[in-house]
Short mmCIF file of C-alpha atoms in Angstrom, two decimals:
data_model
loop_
_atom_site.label_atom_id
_atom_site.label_comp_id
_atom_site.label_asym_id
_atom_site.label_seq_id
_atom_site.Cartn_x
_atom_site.Cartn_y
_atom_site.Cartn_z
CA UNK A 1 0.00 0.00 0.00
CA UNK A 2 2.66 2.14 0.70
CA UNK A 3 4.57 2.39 -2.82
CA UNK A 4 0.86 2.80 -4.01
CA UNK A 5 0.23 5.79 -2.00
CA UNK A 6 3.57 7.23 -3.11
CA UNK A 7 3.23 6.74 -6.63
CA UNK A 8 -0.12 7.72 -6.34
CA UNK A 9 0.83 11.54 -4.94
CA UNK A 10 3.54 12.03 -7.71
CA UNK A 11 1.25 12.02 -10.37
CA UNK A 12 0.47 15.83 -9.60
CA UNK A 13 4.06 16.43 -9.84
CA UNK A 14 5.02 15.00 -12.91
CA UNK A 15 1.97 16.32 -14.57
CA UNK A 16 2.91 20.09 -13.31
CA UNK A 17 6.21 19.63 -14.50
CA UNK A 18 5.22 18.23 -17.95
CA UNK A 19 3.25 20.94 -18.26
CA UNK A 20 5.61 23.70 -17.42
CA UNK A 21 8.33 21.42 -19.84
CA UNK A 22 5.27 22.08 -22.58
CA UNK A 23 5.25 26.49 -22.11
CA UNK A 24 8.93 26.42 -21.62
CA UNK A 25 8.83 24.85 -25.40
CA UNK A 26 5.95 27.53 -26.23
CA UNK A 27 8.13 29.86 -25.21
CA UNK A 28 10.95 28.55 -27.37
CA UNK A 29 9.01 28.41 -30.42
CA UNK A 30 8.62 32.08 -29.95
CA UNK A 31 11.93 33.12 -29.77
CA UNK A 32 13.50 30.18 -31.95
CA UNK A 33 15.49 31.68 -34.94
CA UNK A 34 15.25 35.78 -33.89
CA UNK A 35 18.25 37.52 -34.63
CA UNK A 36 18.50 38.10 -30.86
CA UNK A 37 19.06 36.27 -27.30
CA UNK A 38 16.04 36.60 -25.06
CA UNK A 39 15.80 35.38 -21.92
CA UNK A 40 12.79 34.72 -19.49
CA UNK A 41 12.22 34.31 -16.48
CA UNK A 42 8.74 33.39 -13.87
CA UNK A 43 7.95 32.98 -10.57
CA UNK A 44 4.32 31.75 -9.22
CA UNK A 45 3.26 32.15 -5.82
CA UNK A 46 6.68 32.60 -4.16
CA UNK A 47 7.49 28.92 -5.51
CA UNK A 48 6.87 27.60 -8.93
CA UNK A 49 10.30 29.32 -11.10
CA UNK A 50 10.85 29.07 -14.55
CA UNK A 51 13.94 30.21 -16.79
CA UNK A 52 14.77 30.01 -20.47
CA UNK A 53 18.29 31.44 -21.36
CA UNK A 54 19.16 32.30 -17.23
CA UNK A 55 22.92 32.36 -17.69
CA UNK A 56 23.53 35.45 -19.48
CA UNK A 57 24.30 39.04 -18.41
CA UNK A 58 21.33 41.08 -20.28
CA UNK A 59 21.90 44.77 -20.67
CA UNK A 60 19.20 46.10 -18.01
CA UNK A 61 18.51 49.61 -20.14
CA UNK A 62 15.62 51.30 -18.09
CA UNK A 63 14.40 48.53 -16.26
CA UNK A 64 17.27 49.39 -13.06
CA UNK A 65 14.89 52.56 -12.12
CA UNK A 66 12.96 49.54 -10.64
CA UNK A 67 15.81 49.14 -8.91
CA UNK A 68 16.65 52.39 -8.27
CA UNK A 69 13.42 52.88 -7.08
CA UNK A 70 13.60 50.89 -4.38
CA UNK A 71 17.32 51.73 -2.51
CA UNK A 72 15.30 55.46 -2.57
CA UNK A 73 12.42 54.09 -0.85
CA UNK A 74 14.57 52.25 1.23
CA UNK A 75 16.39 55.38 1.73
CA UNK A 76 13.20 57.20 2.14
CA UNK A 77 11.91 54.93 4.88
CA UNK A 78 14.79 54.94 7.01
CA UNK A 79 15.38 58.62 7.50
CA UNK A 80 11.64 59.13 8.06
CA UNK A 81 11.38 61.29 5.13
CA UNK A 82 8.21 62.50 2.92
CA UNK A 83 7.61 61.77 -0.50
CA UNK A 84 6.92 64.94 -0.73
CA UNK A 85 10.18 66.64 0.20
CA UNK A 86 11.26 68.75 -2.33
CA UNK A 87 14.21 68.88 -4.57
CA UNK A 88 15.23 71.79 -6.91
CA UNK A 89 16.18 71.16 -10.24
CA UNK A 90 18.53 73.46 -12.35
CA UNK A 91 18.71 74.22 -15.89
CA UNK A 92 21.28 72.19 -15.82
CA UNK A 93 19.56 69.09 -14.70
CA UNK A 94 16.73 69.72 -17.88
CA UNK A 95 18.68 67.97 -20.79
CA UNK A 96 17.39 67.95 -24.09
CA UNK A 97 19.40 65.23 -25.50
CA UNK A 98 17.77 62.75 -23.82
CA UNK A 99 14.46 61.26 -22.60
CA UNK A 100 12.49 63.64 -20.81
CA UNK A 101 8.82 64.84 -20.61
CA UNK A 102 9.88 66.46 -17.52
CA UNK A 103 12.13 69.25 -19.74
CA UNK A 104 9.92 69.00 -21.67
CA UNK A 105 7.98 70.62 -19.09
CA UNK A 106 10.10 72.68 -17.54
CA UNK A 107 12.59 73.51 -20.49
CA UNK A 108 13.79 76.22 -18.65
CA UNK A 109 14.50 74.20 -14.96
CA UNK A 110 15.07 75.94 -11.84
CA UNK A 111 12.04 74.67 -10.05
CA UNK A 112 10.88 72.56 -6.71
CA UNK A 113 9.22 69.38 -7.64
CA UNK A 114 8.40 66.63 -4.70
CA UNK A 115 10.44 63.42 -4.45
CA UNK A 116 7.47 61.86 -4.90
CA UNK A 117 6.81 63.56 -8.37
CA UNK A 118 10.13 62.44 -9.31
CA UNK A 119 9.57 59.04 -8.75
CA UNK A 120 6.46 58.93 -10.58
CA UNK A 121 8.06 60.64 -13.53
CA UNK A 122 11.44 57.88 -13.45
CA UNK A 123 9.01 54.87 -13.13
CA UNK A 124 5.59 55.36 -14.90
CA UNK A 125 7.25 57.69 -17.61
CA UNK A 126 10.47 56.78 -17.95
CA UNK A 127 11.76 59.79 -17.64
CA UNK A 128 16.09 59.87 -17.82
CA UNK A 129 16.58 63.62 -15.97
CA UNK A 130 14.13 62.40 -13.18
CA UNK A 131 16.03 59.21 -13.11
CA UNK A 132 19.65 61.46 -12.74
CA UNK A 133 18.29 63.68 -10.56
CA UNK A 134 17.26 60.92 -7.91
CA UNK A 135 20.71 59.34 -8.43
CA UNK A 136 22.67 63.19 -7.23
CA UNK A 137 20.31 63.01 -4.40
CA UNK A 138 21.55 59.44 -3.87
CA UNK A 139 25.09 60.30 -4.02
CA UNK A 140 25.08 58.35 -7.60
CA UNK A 141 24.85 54.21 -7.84
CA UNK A 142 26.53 53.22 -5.40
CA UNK A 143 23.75 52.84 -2.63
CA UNK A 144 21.35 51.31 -5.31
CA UNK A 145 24.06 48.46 -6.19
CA UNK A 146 24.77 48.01 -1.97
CA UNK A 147 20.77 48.06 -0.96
CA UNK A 148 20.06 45.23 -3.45
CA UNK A 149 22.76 43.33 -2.17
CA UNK A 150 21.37 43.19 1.11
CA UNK A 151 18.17 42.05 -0.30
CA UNK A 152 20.47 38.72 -1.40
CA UNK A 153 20.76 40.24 -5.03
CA UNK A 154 23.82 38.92 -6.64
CA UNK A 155 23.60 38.07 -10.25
CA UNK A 156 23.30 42.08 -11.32
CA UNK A 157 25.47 45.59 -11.36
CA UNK A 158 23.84 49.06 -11.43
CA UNK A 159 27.13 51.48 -12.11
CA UNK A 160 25.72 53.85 -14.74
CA UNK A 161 23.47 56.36 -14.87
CA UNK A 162 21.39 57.57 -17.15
CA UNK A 163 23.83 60.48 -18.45
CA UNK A 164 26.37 57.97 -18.42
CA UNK A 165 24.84 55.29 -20.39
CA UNK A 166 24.54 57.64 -22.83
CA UNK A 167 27.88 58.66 -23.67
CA UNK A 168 29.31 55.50 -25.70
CA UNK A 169 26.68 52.41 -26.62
CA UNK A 170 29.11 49.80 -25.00
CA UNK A 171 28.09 51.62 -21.58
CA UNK A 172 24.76 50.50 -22.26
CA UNK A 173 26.48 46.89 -21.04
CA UNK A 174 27.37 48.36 -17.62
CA UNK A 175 23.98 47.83 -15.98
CA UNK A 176 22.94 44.47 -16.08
CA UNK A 177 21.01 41.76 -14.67
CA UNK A 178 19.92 37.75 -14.91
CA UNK A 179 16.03 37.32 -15.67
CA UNK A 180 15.81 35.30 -12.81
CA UNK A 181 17.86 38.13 -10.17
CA UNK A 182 15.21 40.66 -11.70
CA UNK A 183 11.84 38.47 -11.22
CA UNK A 184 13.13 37.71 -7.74
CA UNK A 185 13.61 41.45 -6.72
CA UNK A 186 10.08 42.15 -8.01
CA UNK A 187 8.86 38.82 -5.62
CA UNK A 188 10.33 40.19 -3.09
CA UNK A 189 9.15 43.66 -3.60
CA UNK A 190 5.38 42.18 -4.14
CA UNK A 191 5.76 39.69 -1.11
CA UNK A 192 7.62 40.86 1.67
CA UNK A 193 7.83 44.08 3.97
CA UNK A 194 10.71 46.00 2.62
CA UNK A 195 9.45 49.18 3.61
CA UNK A 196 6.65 51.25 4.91
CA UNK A 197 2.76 50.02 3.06
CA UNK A 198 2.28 53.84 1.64
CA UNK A 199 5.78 53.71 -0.22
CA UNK A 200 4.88 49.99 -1.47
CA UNK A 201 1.59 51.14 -2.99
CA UNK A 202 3.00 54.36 -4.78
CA UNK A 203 5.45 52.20 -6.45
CA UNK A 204 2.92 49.41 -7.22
CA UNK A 205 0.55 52.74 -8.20
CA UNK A 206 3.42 54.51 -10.07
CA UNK A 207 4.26 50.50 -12.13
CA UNK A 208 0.67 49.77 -13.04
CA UNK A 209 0.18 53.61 -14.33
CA UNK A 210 3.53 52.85 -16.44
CA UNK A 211 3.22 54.93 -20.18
CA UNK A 212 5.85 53.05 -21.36
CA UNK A 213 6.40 49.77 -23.05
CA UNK A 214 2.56 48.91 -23.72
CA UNK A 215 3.41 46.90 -26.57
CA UNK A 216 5.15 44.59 -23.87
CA UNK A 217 3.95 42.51 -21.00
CA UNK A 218 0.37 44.25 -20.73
CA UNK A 219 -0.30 44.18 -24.81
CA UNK A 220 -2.48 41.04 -24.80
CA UNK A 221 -3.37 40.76 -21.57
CA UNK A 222 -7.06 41.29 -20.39
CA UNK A 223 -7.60 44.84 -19.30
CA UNK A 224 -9.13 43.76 -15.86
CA UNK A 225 -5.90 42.30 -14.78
CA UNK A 226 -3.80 44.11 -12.62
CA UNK A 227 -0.07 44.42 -13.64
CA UNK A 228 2.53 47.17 -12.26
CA UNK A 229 5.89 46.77 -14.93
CA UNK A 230 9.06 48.87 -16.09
CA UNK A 231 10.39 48.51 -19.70
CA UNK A 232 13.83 49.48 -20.90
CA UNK A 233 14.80 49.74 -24.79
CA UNK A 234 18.61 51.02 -25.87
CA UNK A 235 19.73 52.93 -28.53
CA UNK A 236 21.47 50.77 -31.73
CA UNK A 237 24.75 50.83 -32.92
CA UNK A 238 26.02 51.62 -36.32
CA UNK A 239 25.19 47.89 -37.55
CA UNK A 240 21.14 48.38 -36.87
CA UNK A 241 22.04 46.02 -33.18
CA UNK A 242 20.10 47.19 -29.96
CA UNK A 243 21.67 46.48 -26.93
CA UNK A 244 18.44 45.72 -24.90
CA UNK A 245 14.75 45.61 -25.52
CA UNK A 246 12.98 44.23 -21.71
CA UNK A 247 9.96 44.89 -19.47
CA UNK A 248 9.63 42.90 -16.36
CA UNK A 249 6.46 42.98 -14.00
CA UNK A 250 3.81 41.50 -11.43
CA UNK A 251 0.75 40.30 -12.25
CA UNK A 252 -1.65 39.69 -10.13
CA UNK A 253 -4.41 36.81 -11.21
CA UNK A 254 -8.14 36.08 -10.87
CA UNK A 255 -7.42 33.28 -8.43
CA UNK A 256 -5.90 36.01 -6.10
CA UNK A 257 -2.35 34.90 -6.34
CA UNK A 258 0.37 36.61 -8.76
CA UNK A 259 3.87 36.18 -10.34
CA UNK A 260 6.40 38.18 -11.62
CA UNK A 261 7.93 37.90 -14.72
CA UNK A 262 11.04 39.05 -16.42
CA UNK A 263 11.74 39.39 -20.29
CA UNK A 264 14.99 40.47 -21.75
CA UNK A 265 16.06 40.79 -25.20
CA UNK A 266 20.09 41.41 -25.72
CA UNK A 267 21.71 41.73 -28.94
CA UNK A 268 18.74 42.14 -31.22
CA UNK A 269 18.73 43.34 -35.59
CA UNK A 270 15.03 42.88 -35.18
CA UNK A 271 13.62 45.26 -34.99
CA UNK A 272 11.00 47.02 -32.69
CA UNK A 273 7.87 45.97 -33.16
CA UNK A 274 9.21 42.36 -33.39
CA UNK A 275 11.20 42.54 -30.45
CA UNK A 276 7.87 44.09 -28.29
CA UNK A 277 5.96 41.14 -30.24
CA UNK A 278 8.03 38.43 -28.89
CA UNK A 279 7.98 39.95 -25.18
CA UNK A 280 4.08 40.26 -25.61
CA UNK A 281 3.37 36.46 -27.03
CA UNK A 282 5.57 35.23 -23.99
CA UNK A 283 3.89 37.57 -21.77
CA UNK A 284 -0.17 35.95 -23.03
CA UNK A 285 1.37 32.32 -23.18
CA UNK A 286 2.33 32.90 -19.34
CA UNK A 287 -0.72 34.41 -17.84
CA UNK A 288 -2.89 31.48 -19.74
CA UNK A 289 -0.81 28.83 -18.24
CA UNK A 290 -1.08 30.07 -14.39
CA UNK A 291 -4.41 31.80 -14.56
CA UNK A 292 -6.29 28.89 -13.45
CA UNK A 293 -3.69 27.12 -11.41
#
């Protein structure tokens, strides 16, 4: 009775991993013969992981002002400080040659705008002089690339900023991460008490109101389903190659549970609207496979 009972309980096992062997092979399908390396990576409910192409460094492009987001609200919480302290920005700080509906704005600079406001613009917009800014009141990388370590990070580097990544395309190599180190910040973020409930829903707030990357991870997904993600795309070199096309996120699912998920695309001569294709088809081929686990 006993080897009965035993091989009678892994039957749910073996089915759940044939299964996940069967999207892993979706998911191969989708990226098989791209003129790119894309790697993925899922976690379920704090337990059920999934990787395709894990062991490579992938260019992180704007997907580390996730990161950055949260050493500042790490920052924020342990000095007892406001979101909305305010910071003024110079003229200076408003560059033109670069991503930013905040000069946009304030072409001019030389204005007080909250931390808060900041934030918002660097996560939901994108936005690289909000992104800089928060770095000089950081005192630069540094304290982003330490915090995550503490959180048991370890398969990553954060060393440029935005300015910085900018100056030569190889920089655009300097921040990177696994798929795998990037879906497990975002568990953790989703799961655990990092910091203070009012800065963990303005950054879930400031994800899920993300203008960016739309032709990603949300594309094809149903419009009732809550999802909070950050995108990053490079520039291309001379060649027509793009360092990094990625958007990594949470979902949350019917069934109450979630997962996060991480997409990255290094090395690509597709080009855009194939490389956002393949993240999106990934993206619906996950969410149908857990949404009714």
């Amino acid at each position: 009775m006993k080897y009965f009972m035993l091989f009678f309980l892994s039957i749910p096992f073996c089915s759940l991993h044939a299964q996940k062997q069967k999207l892993e092979k979706e998911i191969r399908s989708i990226i098989e013969n791209k003129k790119a390396t894309v790697g993925v990576a899922v976690i379920y409910d704090s337990k059920d992981t999934l990787t395709v192409n894990n062991d490579i460094e992938y260019p992180a492009a704007s997907v580390f002002k996730f990161h950055q987001a949260l050493a500042l609200l790490d920052y924020m919480n342990k000095n007892l400080l406001s979101l909305e302290s305010k910071l003024y920005l110079k003229k200076s700080d408003m560059k033109n040659d670069t991503y930013s509906p905040l000069a946009n704005e304030h072409p001019e600079g030389n204005f007080y705008i909250s931390i808060g406001d900041l934030l918002s613009y660097t996560v939901s917009k994108s936005d690289n002089n909000a992104s800089d800014a928060l770095y000089y009141y950081m005192n630069g990388t540094q304290m982003t690339d330490m915090y995550l370590r503490t959180l048991g990070s370890k398969k990553f580097s954060i060393e440029a900023t935005e300015q910085e990544l900018s100056q030569e395309f190889n920089n655009q190599y300097l921040n990177w991460t696994t798929p795998l180190e990037a879906a497990q910040l975002l568990n953790i973020f989703i799961t655990k008490d990092i910091f203070c409930k009012n800065y963990k829903d303005f950054l879930i707030q400031a994800m899920a109101k993300s203008e960016t990357g739309s032709d990603k991870l949300k594309a094809f997904l149903p419009k009732k389903v809550l999802i909070g993600h950050k995108s990053g795309s490079s520039s291309r070199n001379s060649e027509g190659l793009k360092a990094a096309d990625n958007d990594i996120g949470f979902v949350y699912l019917p069934n109450g549970k979630q997962y996060s998920i991480a997409v990255f695309i290094k090395d690509s001569k597709e080009d855009d609207p194939t490389n956002a294709r393949m993240i999106a088809d990934i993206s619906t081929i996950v969410y149908k496979f857990y949404k009714n686990k």
